[in-house]
Short mmCIF file of C-alpha atoms and ligand atoms in Angstrom, two decimals:
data_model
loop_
_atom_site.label_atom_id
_atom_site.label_comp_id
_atom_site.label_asym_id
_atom_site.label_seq_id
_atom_site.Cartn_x
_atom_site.Cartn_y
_atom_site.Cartn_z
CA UNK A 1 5.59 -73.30 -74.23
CA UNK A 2 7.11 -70.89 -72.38
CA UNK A 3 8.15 -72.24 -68.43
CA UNK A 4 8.25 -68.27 -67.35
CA UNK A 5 4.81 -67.37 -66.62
CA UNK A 6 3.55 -63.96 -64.89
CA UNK A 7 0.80 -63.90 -62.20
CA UNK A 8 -2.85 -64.75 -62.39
CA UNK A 9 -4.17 -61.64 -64.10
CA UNK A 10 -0.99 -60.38 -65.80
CA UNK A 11 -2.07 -61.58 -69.41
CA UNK A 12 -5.63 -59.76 -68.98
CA UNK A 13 -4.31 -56.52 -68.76
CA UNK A 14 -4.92 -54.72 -72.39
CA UNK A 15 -1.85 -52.53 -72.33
CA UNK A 16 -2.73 -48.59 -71.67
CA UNK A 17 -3.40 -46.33 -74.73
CA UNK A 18 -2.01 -42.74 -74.43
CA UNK A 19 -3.34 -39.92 -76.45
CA UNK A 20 -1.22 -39.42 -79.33
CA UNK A 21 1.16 -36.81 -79.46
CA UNK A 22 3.18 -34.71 -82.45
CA UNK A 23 6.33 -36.11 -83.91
CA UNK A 24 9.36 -34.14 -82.80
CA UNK A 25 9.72 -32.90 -86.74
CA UNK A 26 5.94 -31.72 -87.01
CA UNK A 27 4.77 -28.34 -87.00
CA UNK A 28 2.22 -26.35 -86.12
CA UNK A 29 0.40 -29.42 -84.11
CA UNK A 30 -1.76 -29.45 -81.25
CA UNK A 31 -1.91 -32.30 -78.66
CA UNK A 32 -5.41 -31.98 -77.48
CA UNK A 33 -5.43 -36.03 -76.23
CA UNK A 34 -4.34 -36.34 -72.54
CA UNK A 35 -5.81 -33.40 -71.14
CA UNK A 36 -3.08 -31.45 -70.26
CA UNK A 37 -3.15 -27.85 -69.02
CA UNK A 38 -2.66 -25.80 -72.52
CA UNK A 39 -0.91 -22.67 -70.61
CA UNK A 40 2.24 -25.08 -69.10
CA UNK A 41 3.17 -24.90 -65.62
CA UNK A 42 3.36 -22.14 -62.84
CA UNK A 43 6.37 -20.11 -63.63
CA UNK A 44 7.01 -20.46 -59.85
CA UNK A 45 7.35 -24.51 -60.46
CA UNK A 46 9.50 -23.45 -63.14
CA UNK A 47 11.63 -21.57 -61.45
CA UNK A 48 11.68 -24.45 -57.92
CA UNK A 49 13.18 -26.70 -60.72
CA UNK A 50 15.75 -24.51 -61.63
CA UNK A 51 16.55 -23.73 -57.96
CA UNK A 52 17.04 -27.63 -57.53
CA UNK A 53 18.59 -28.73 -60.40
CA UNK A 54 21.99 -28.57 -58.78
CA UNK A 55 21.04 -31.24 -55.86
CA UNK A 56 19.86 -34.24 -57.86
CA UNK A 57 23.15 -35.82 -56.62
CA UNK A 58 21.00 -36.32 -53.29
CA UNK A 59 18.49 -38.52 -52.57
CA UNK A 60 15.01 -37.45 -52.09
CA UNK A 61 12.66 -36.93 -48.82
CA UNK A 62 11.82 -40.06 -48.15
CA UNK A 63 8.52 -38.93 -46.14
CA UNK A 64 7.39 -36.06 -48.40
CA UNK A 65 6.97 -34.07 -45.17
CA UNK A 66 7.06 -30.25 -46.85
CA UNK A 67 4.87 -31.21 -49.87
CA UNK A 68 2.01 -33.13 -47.93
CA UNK A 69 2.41 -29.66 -45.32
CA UNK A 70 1.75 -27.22 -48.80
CA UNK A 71 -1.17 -29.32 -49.44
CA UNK A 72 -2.33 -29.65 -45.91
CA UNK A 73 -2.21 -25.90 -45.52
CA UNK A 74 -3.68 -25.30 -49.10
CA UNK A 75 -6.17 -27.73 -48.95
CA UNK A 76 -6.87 -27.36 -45.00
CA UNK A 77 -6.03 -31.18 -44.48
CA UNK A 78 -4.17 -32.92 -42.13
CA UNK A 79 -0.89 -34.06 -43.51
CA UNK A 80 -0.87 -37.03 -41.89
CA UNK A 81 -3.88 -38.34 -43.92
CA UNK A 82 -2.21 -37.50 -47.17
CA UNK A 83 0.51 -39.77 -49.06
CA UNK A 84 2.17 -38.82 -52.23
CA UNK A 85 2.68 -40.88 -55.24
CA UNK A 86 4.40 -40.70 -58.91
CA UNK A 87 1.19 -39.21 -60.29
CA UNK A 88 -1.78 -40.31 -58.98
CA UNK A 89 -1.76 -43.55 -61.19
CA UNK A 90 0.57 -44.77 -58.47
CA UNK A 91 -1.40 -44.03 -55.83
CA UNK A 92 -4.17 -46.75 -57.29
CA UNK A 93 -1.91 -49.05 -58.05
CA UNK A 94 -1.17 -48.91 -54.00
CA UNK A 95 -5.01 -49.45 -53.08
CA UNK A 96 -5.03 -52.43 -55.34
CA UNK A 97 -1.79 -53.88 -54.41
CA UNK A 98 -2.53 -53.11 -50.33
CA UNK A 99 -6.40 -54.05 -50.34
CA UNK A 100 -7.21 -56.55 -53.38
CA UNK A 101 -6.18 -60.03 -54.49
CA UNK A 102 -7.46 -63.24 -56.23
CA UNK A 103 -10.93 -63.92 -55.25
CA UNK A 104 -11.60 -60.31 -54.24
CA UNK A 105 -13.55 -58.04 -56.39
CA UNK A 106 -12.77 -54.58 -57.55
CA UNK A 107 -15.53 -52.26 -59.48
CA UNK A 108 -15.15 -49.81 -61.65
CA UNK A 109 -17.90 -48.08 -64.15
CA UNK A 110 -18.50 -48.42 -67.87
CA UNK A 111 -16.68 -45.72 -68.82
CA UNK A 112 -14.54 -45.62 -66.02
CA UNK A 113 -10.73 -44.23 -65.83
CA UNK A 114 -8.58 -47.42 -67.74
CA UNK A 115 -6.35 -47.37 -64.76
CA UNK A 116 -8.90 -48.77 -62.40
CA UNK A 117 -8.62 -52.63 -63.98
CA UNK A 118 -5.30 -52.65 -64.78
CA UNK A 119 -4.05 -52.04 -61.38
CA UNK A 120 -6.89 -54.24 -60.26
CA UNK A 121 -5.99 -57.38 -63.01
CA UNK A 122 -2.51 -56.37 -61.89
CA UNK A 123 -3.28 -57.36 -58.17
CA UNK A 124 -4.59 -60.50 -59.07
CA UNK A 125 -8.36 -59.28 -58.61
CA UNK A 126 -11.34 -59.14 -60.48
CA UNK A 127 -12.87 -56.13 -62.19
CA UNK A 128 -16.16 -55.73 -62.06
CA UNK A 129 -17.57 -53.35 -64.30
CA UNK A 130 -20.82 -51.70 -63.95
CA UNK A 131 -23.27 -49.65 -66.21
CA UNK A 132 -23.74 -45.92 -66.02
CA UNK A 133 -26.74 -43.95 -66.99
CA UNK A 134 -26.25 -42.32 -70.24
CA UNK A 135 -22.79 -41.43 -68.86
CA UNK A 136 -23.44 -40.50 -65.77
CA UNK A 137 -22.20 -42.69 -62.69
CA UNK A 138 -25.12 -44.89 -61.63
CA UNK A 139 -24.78 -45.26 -57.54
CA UNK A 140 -27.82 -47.93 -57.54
CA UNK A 141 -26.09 -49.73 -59.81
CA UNK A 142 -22.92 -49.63 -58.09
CA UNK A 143 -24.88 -50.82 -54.91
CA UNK A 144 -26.73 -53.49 -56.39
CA UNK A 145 -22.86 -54.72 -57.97
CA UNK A 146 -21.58 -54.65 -54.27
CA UNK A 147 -20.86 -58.39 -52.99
CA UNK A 148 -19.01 -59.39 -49.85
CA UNK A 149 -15.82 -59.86 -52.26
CA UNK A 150 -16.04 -56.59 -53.24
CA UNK A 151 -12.88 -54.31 -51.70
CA UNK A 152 -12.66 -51.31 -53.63
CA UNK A 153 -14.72 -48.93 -55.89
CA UNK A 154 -13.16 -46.51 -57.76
CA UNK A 155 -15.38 -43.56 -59.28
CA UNK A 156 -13.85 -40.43 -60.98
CA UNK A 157 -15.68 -37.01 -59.99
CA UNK A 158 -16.17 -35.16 -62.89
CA UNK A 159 -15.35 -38.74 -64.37
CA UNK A 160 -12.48 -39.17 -67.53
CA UNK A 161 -13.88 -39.39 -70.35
CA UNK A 162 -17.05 -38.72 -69.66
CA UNK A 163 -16.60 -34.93 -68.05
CA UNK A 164 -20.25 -35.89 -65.68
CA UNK A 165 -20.27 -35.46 -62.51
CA UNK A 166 -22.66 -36.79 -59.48
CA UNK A 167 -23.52 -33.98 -56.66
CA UNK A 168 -22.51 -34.71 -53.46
CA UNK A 169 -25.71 -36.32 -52.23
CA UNK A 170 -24.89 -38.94 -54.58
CA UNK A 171 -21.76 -39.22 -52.82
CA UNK A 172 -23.00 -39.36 -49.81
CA UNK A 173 -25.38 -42.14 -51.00
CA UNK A 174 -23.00 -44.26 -52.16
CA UNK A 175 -20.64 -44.01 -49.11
CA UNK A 176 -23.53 -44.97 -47.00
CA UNK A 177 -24.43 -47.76 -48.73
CA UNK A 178 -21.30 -49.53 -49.47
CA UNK A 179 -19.83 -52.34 -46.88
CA UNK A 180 -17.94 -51.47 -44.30
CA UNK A 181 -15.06 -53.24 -45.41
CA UNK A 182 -14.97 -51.87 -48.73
CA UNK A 183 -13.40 -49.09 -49.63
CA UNK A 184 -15.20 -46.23 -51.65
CA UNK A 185 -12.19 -44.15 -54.02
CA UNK A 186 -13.00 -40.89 -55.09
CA UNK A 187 -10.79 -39.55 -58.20
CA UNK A 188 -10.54 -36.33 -58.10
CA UNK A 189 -7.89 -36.43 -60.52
CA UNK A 190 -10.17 -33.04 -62.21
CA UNK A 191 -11.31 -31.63 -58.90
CA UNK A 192 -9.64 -28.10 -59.27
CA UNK A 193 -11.69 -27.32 -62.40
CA UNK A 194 -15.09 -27.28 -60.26
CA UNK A 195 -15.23 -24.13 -58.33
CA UNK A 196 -15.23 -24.35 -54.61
CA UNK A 197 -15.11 -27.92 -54.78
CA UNK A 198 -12.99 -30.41 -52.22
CA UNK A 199 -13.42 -33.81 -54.20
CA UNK A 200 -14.90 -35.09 -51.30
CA UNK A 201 -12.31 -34.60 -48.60
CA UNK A 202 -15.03 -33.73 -46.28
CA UNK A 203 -16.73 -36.68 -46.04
CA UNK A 204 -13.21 -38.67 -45.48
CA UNK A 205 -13.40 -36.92 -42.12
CA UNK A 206 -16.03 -38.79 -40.75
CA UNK A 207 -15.56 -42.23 -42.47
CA UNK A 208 -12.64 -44.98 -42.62
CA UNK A 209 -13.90 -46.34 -45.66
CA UNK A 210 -13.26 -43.17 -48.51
CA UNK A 211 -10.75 -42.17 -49.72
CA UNK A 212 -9.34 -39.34 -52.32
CA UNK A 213 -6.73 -39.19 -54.87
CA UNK A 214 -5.67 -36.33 -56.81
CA UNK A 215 -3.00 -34.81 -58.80
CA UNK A 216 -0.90 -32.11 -60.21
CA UNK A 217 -0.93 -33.52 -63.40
CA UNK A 218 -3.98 -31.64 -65.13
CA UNK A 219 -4.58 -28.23 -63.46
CA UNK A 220 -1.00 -27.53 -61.91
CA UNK A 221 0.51 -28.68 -65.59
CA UNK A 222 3.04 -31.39 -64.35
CA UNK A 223 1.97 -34.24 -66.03
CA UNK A 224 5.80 -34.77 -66.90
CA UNK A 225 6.99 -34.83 -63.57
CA UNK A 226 4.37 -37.49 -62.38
CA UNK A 227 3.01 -36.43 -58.95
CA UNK A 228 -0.02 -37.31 -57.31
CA UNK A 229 -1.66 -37.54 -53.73
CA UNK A 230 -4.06 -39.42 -51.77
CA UNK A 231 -6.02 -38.58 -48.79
CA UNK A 232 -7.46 -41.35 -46.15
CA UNK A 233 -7.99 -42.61 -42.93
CA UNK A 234 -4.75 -42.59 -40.85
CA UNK A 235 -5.12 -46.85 -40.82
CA UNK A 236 -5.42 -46.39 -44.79
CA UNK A 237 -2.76 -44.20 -45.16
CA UNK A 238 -0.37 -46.62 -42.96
CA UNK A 239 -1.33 -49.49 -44.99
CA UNK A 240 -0.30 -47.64 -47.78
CA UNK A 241 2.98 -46.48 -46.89
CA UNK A 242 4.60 -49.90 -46.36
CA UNK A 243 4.37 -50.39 -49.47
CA UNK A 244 5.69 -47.42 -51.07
CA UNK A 245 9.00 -47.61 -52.18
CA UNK A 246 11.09 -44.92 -50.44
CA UNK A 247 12.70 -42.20 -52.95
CA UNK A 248 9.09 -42.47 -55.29
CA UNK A 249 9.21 -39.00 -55.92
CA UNK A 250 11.74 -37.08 -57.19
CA UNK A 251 13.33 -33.99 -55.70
CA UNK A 252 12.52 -31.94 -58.64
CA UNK A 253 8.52 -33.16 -58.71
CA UNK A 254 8.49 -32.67 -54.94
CA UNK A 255 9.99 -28.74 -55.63
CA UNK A 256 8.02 -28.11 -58.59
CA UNK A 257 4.84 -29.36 -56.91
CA UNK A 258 5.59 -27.27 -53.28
CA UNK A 259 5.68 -24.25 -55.24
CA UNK A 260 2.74 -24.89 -57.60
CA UNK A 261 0.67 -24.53 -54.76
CA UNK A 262 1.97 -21.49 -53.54
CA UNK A 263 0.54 -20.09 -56.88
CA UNK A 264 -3.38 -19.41 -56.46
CA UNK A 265 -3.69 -16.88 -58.69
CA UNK A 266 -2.67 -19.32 -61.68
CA UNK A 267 -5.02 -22.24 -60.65
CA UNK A 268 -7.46 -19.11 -60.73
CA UNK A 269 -6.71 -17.64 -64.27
CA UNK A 270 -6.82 -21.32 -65.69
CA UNK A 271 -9.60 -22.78 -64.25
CA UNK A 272 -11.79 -19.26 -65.63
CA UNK A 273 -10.12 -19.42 -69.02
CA UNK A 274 -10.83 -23.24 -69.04
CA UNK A 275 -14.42 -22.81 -68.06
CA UNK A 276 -14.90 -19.37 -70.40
CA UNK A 277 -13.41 -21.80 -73.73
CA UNK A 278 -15.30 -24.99 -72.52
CA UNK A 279 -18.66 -23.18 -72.64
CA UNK A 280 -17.53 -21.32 -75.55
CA UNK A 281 -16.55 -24.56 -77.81
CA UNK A 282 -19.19 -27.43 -76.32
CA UNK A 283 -22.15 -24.98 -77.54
CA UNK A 284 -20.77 -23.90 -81.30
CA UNK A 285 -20.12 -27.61 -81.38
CA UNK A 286 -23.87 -28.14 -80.10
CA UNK A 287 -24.89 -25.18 -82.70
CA UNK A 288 -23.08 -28.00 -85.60
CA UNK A 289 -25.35 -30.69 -84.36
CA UNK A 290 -22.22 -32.40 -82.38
CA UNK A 291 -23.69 -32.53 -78.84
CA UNK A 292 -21.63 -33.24 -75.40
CA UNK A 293 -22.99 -33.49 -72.13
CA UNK A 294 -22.10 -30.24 -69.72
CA UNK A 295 -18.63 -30.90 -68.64
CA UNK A 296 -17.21 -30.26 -65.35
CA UNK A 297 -13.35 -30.46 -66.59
CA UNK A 298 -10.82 -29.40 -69.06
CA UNK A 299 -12.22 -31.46 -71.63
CA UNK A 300 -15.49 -32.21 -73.87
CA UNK A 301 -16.62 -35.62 -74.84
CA UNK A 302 -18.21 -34.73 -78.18
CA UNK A 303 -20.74 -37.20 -79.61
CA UNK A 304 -21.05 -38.01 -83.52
CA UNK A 305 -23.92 -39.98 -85.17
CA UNK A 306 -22.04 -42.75 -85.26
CA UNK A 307 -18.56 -44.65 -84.55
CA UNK A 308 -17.53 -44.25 -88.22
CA UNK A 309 -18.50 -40.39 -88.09
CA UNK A 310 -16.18 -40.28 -85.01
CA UNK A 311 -13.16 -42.12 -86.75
CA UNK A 312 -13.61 -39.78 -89.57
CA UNK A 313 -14.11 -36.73 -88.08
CA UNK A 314 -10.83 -38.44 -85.58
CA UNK A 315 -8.56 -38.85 -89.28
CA UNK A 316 -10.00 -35.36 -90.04
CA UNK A 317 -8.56 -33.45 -87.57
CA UNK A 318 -5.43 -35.36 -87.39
CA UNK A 319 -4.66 -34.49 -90.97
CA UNK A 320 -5.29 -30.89 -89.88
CA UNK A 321 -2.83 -31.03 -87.24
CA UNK A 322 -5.60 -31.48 -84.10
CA UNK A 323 -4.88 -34.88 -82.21
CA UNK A 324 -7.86 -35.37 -80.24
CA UNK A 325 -8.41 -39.01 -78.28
CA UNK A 326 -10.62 -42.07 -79.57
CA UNK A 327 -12.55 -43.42 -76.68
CA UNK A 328 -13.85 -46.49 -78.38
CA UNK A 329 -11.95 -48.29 -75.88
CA UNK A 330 -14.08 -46.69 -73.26
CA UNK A 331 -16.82 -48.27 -74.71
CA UNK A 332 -18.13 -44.62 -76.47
CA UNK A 333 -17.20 -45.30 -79.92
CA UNK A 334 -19.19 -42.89 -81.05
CA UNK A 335 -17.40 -40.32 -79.12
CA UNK A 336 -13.92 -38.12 -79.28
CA UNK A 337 -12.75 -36.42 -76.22
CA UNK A 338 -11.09 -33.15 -76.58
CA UNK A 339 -8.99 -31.19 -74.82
CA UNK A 340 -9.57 -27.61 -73.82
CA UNK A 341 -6.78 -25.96 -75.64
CA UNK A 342 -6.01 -22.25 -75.67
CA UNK A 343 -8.26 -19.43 -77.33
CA UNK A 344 -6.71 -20.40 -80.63
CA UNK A 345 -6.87 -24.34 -80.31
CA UNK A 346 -10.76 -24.31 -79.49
CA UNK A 347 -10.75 -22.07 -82.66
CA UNK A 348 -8.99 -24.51 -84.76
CA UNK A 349 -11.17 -27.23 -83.12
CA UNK A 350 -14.21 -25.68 -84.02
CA UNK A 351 -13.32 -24.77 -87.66
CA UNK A 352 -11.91 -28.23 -88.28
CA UNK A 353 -15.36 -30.07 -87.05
CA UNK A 354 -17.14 -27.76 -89.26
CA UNK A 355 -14.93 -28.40 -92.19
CA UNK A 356 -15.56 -31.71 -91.11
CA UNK A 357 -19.43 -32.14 -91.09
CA UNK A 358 -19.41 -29.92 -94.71
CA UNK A 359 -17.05 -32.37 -95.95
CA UNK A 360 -19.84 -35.42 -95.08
CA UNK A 361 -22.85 -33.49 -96.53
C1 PLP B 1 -9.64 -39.81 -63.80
C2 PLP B 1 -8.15 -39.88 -63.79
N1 PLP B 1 -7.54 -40.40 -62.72
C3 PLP B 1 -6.22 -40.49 -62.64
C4 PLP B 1 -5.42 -40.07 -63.66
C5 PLP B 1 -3.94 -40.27 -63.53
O1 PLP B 1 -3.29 -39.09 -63.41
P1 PLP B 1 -1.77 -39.01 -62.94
O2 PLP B 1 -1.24 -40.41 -62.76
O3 PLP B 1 -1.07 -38.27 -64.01
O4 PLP B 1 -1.83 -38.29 -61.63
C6 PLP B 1 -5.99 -39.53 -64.81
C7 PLP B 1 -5.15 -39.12 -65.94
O5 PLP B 1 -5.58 -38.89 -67.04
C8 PLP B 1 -7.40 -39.43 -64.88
O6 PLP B 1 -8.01 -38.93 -65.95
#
């Protein structure tokens, strides 16, 4: 027996899957599994990058002061409400360190982001997971899980992998009905692909007890450089800073991220061509029989007959050079997730399930 043994928890956690991606020495492959944007970053980020190359010798803001001012003034938020983390994966991992432990209960839905119980097992907590309704979040059942252990809920709006989302009356629903000492996270990791949307920020102003994260990992296409945000209560937000380590992000995320906000027009041009090829592909796909609920993202959950249709359909594509993402491990085996790709990767999508279903006839 081993005398080394991690913390309660630790051994629960089912290590995280990441979409696959092409082998340096293939060609011609898409990666249409992590829901990245297709069209790359802002040249301005680009460019910030190369401005800063030259002063990685120095150690980064410690306080993030310019970047949470950019979002502040993009976002019309307060910067002291806002903390930034290395993606927003980090900034989770911070609400579960800072506000859950052994005995205390965490929830999370069905086919909620994976992120939500590890960093909750992590903590030494207990996930609780509750139903949705045919993919939708369920806020009654999310009330009815609510216990006086419970000390965070986490739900994604539009939610990963499901692409549903719950108007804000929902919201609003759920925030009013939660305990006071629980806190209500909204993930609005896919906020920026809803039009004229603010992932909830408003209703943060009036309540202690919500709180946003987000990131510039999916619409602002820096993924690689791992930056996220969060947006709370000033006595969240404190909480939350002890325990951040001091240098967490980088001087190049911190440039790359200022300037990708300075770039509307982009966030414009991708979120219509994202919206224009997501309409486009979800109904041919619905016109093959392969039906997906409407998404609010960058992404479709496409559902097959069955979970051995969806592993076939999964080996199909990948032979073809399309690596979409298996979701049985969201509990939708029955499902594949795909990425909103460029003009000609929805094409190649589209051709490759049809080739697909003839092949099964
Ligand atoms: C719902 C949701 N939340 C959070 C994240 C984490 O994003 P990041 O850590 O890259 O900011 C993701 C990434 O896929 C996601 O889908």
């Amino acid at each position: 027996m081993l005398k080394i043994k991690p913390n309660l928890g630790i051994l629960d956690i089912a290590l995280y899957e990441a979409g696959s991606a092409p082998k340096p020495e293939e060609q011609n492959v898409i990666k249409l599994s992590s829901n990245e944007n297709p069209y790359g970053p802002s040249r301005k980020s680009i460019d910030a990058i190369t401005r800063h190359a030259a002063e990685v010798h120095l150690y980064p803001s410690t306080n993030h002061l310019e970047l949470r001012q950019s979002i502040s003034a993009r976002f019309g938020l307060s910067d002291k409400n806002i903390i930034c983390g290395v993606g927003s994966d980090e900034i989770i991992s911070f609400l579960c360190q800072a506000f859950a432990g052994p005995g205390d209960e965490v929830i999370h839905t069905e086919h909620g982001f994976a992120m939500y119980k590890i960093s909750t097992l992590a903590a030494g907590a207990k996930p609780v997971e509750v139903r949705e309704n045919n993919r939708y979040t369920d806020v009654d059942a999310i009330l009815e899980a609510c216990s006086k252990r419970t000390k965070l809920i986490f739900i994604a709006n539009p939610n990963n992998p499901t692409s549903t989302m719950i108007d804000a009356r929902e919201v609003h629903r759920l925030a009013d009905g939660i305990p006071g000492n629980c806190i209500l996270v909204l993930d609005g990791a896919y906020a920026e692909y809803v039009p004229n949307f603010d992932g909830g920020a408003s209703l943060i102003h009036k309540r202690e007890n919500v709180f946003m994260t987000r990131t510039f990992s999916k619409m602002y296409g820096l993924g690689g450089l791992r930056i996220g945000w969060g947006y709370g209560s000033r006595h969240v937000i404190d909480i939350l800073n002890r325990i951040r380590g001091p240098f967490n992000l980088s001087t190049l995320a911190l440039a790359a991220a200022n300037s990708a906000l300075t770039d509307v027009d982009y966030v414009t041009r991708c979120r219509n061509e994202n919206s224009r090829l997501r309409e486009w592909l979800s109904n041919s796909l619905t016109n093959l029989g392969i039906e997906s609920d409407k998404s609010y993202a960058n992404f479709i959950l496409a559902r097959f007959e069955g979970s051995e249709d969806a592993s076939a359909c999964y080996k199909f594509m990948k032979n073809e050079g399309l690596l979409v993402r298996q979701v049985a491990n969201y509990n939708l085996p029955n499902c594949l997730r795909i990425t909103i790709g460029d003009e000609a990767a929805c094409k190649r999508v589209y051709e490759s399930i049809r080739n697909f279903l003839e092949s099964v006839k």
